JSON list of C-alpha atoms in Angstrom, two decimals:
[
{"chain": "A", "resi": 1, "resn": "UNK", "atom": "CA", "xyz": [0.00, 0.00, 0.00]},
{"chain": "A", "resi": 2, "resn": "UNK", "atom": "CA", "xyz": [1.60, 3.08, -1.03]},
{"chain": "A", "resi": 3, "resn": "UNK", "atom": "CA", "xyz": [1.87, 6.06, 1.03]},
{"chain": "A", "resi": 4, "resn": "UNK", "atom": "CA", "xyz": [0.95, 9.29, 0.45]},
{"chain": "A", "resi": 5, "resn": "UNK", "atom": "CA", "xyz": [4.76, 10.38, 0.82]},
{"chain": "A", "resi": 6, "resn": "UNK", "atom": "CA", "xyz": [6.83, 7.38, 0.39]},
{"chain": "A", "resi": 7, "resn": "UNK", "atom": "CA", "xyz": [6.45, 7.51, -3.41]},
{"chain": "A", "resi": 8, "resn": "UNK", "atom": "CA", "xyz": [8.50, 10.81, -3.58]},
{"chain": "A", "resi": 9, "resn": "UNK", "atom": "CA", "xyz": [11.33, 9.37, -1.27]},
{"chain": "A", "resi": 10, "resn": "UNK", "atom": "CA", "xyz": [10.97, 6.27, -3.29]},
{"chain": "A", "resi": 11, "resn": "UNK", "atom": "CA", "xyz": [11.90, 8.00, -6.78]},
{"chain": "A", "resi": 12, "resn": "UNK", "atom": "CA", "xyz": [14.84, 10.01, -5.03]},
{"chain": "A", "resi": 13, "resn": "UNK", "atom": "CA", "xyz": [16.88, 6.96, -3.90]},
{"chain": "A", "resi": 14, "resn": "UNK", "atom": "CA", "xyz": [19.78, 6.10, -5.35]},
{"chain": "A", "resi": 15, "resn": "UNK", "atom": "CA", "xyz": [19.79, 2.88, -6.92]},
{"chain": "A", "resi": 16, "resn": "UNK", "atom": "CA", "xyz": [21.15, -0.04, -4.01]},
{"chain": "A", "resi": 17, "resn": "UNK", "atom": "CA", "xyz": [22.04, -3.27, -5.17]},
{"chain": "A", "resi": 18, "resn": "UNK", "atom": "CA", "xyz": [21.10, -4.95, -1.52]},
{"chain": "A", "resi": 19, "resn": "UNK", "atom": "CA", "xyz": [17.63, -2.75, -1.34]},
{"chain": "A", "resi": 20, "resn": "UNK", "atom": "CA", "xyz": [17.27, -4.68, -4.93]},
{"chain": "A", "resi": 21, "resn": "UNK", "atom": "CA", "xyz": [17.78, -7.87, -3.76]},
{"chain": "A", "resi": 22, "resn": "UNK", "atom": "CA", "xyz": [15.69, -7.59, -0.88]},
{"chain": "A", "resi": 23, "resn": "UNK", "atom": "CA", "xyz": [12.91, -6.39, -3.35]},
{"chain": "A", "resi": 24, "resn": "UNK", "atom": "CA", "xyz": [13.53, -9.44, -5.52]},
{"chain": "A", "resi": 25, "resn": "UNK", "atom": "CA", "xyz": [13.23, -11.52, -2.79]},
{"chain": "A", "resi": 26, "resn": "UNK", "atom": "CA", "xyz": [10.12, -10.05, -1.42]},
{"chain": "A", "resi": 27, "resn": "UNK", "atom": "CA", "xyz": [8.75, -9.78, -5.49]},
{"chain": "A", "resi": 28, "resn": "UNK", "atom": "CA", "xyz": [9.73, -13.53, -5.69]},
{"chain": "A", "resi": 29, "resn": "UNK", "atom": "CA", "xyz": [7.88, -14.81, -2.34]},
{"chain": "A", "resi": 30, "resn": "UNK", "atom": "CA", "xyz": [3.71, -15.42, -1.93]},
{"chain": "A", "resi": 31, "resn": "UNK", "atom": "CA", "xyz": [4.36, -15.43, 1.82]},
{"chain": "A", "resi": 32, "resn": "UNK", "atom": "CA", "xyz": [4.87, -13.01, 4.20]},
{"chain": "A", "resi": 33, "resn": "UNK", "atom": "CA", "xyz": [8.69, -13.19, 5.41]},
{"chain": "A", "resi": 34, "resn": "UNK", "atom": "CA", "xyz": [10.91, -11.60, 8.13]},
{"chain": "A", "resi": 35, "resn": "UNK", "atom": "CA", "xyz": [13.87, -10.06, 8.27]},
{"chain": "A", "resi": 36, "resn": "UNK", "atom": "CA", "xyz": [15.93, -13.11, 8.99]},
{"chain": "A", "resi": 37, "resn": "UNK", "atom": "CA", "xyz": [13.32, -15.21, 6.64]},
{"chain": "A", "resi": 38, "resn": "UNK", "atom": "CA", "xyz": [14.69, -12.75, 3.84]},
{"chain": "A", "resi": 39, "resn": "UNK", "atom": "CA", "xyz": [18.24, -12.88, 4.65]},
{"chain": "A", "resi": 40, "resn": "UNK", "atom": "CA", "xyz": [17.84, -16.73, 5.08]},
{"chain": "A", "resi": 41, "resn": "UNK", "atom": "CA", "xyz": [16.69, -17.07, 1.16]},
{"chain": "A", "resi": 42, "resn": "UNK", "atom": "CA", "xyz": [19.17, -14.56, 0.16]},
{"chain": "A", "resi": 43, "resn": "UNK", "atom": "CA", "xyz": [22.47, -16.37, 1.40]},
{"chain": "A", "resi": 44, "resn": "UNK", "atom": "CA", "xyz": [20.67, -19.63, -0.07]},
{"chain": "A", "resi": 45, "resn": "UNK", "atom": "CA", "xyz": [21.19, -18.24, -3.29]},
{"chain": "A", "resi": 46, "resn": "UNK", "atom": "CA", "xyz": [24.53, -17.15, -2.83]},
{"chain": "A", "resi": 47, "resn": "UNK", "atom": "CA", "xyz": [24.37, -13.44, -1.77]},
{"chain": "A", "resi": 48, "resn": "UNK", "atom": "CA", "xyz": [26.56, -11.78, 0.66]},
{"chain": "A", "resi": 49, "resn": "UNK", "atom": "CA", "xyz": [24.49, -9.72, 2.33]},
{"chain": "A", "resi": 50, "resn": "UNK", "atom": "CA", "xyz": [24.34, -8.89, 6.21]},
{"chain": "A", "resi": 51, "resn": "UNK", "atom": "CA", "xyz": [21.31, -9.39, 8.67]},
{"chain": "A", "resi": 52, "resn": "UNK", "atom": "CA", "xyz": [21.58, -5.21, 9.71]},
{"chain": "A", "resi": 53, "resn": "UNK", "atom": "CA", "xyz": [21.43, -4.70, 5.55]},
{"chain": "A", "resi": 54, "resn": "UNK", "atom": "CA", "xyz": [18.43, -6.22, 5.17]},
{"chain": "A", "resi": 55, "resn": "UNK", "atom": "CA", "xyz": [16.29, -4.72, 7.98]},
{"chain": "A", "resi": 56, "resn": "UNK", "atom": "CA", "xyz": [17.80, -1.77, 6.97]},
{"chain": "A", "resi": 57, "resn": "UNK", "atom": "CA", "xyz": [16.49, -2.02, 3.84]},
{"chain": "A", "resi": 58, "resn": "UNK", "atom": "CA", "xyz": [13.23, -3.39, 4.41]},
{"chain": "A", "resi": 59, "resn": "UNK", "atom": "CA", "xyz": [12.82, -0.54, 6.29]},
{"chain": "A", "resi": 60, "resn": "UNK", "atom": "CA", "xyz": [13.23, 1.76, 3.75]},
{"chain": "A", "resi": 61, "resn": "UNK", "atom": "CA", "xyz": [11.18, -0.38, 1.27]},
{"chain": "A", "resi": 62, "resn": "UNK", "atom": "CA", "xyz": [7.85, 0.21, 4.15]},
{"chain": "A", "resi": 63, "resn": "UNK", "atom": "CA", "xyz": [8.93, 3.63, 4.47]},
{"chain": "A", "resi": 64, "resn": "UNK", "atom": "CA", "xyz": [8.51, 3.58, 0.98]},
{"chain": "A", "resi": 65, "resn": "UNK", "atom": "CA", "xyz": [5.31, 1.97, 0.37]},
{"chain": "A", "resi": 66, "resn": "UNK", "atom": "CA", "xyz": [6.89, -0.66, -1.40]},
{"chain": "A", "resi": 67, "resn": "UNK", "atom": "CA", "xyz": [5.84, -3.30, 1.10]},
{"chain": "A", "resi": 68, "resn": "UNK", "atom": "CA", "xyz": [3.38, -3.93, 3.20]},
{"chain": "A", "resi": 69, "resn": "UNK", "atom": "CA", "xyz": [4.19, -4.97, 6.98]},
{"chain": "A", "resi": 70, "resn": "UNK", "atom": "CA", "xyz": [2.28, -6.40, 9.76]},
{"chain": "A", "resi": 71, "resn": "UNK", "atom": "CA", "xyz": [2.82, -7.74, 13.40]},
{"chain": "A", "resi": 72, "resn": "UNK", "atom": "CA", "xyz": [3.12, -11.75, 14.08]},
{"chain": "A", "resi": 73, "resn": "UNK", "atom": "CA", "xyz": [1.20, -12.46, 17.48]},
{"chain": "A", "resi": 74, "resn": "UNK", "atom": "CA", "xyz": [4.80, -12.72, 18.71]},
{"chain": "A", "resi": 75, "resn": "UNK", "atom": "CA", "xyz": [5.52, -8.92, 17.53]},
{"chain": "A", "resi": 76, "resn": "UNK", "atom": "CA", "xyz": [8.12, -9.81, 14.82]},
{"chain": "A", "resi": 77, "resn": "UNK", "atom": "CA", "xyz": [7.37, -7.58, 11.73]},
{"chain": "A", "resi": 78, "resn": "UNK", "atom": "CA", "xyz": [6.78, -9.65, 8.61]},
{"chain": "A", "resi": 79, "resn": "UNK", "atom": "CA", "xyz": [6.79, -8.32, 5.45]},
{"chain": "A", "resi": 80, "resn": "UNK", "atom": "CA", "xyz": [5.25, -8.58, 1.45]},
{"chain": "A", "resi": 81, "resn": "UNK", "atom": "CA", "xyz": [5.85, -6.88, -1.87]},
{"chain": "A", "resi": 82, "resn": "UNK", "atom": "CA", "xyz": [2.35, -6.05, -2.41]},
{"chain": "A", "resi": 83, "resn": "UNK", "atom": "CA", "xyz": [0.00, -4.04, -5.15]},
{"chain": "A", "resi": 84, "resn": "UNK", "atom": "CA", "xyz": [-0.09, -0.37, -4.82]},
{"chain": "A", "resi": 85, "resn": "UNK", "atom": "CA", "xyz": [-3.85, -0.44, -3.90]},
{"chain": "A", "resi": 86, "resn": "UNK", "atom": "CA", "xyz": [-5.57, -0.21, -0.89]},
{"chain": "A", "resi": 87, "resn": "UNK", "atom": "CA", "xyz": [-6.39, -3.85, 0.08]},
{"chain": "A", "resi": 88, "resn": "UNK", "atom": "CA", "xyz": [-6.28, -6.64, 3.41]},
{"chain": "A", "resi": 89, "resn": "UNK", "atom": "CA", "xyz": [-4.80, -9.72, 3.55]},
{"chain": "A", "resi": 90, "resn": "UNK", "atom": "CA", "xyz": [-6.31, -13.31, 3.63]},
{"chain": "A", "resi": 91, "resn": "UNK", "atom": "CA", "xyz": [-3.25, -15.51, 5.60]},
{"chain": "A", "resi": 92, "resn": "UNK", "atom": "CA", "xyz": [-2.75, -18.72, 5.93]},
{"chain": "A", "resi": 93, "resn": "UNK", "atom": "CA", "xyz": [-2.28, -19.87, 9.57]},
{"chain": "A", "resi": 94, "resn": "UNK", "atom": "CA", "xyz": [-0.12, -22.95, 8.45]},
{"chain": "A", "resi": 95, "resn": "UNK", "atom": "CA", "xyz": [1.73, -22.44, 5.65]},
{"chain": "A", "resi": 96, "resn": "UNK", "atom": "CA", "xyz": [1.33, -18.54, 5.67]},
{"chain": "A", "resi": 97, "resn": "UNK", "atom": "CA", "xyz": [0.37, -18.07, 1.70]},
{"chain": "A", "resi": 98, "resn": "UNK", "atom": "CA", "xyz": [-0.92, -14.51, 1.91]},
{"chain": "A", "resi": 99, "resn": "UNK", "atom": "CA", "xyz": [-3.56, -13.32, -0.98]},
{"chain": "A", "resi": 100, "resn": "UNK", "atom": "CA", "xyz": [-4.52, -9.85, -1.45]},
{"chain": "A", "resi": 101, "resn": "UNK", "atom": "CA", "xyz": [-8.15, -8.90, -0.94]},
{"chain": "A", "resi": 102, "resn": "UNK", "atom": "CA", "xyz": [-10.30, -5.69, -1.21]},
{"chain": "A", "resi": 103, "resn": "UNK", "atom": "CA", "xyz": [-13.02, -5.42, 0.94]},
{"chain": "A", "resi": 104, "resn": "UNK", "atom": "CA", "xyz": [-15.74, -3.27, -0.05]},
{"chain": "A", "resi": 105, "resn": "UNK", "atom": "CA", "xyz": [-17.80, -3.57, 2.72]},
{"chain": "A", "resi": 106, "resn": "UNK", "atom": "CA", "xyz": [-15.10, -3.23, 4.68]},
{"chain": "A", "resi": 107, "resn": "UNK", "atom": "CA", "xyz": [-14.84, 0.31, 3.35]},
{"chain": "A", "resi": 108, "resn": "UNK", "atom": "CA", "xyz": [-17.68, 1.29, 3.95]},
{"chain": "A", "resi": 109, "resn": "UNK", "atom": "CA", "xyz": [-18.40, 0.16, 7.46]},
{"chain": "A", "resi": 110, "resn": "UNK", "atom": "CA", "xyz": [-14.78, 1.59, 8.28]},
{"chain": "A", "resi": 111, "resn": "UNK", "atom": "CA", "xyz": [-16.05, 5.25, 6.94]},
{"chain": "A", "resi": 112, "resn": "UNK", "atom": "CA", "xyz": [-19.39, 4.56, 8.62]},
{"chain": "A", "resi": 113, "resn": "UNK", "atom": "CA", "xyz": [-18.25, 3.86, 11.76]},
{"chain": "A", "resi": 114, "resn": "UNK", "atom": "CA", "xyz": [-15.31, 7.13, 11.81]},
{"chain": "A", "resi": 115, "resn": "UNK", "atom": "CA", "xyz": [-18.32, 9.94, 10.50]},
{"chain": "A", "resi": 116, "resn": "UNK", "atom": "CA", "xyz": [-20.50, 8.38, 13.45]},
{"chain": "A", "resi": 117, "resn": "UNK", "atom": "CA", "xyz": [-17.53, 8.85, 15.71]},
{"chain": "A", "resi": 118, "resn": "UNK", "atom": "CA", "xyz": [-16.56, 12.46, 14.42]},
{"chain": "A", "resi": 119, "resn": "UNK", "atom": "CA", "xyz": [-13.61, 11.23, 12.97]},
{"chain": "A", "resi": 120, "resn": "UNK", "atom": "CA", "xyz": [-11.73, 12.37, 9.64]},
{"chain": "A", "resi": 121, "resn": "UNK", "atom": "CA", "xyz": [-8.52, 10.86, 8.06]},
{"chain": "A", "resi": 122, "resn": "UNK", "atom": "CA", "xyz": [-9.36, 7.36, 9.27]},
{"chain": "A", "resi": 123, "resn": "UNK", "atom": "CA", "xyz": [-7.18, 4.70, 7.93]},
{"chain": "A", "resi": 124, "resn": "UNK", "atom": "CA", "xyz": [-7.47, 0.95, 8.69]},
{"chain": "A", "resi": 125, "resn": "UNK", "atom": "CA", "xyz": [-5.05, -2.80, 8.18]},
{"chain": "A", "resi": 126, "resn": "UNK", "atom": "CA", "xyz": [-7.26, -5.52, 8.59]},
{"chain": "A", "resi": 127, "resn": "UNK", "atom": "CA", "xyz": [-5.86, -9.26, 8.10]},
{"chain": "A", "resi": 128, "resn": "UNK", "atom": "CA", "xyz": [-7.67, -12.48, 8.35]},
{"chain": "A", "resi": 129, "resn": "UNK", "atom": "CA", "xyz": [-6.77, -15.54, 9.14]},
{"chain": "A", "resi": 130, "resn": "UNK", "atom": "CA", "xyz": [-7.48, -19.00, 8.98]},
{"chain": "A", "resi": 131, "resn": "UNK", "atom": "CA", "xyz": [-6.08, -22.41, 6.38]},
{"chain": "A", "resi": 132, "resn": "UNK", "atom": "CA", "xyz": [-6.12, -22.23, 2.84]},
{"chain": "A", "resi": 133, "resn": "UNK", "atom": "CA", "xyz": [-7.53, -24.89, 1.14]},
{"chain": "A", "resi": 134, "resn": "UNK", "atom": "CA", "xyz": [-4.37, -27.23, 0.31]},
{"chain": "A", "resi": 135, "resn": "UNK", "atom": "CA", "xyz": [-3.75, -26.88, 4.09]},
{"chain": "A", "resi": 136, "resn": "UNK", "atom": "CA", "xyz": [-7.48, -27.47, 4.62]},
{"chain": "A", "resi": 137, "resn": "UNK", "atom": "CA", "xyz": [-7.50, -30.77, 2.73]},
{"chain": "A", "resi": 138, "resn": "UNK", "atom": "CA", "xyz": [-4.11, -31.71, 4.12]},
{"chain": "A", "resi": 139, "resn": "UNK", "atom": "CA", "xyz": [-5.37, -31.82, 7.55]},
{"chain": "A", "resi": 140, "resn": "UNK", "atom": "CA", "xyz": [-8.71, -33.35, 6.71]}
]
């Protein structure tokens, strides 16, 4: 989900080889993945890059808008090259596929719920969770 000041900073960068990589890996992956999850897949494919690199650059890459982060329920940040449009997440508890999904009525209750309230500038991350359906059968 891009933000509404990231893309400038994003454009401005110079161009990082690491920051790359990290993208690629991120571009490359249907899961969410951590820091060390990205680092792990990097150094499997022969890169030379440090732990400190990549959260620094994944960092920048959120910052950015360039990918989307949210909380594991143990606090570790996990994070997704994503679309540029507003949009949740449906996760998979077991083998954590992660598929983008708008939510209309999600929308609409959200802006519902903030003009009730007197709010203004409302923003919202909603995820779901639950076992995709090769999980699903695989447990069945």
């Amino acid at each position: 989900m891009t933000g509404t000041g990231g893309d400038v900073l994003a454009k401005t960068r110079r161009f990082s080889r690491p920051r790359e990589l990290v993208r690629a890996t991120l571009d490359d992956s249907d899961v969410f993945l951590t820091a060390q999850g990205v680092h792990d897949r990097l150094r499997a494919s022969g890169e030379r890059v440090g732990l400190s690199t990549v959260y620094r650059n994944l960092q920048l890459l959120a910052d950015d808008g360039e990918v989307d982060v949210l909380r594991s329920e143990g606090g570790e940040a996990l994070y997704r090259a994503c679309g540029d449009r507003h949009h949740h997440h449906l996760i998979c508890r077991r083998c954590g596929l992660a598929v983008e999904v708008s939510g209309p009525g999600v929308e609409r209750w959200a802006a519902r719920i903030a003009e009730e309230n007197g709010f203004v500038d409302v923003t919202h991350s909603i995820e779901l969770f639950g076992l995709c359906a090769s999980c699903a059968a695989a447990s069945a």
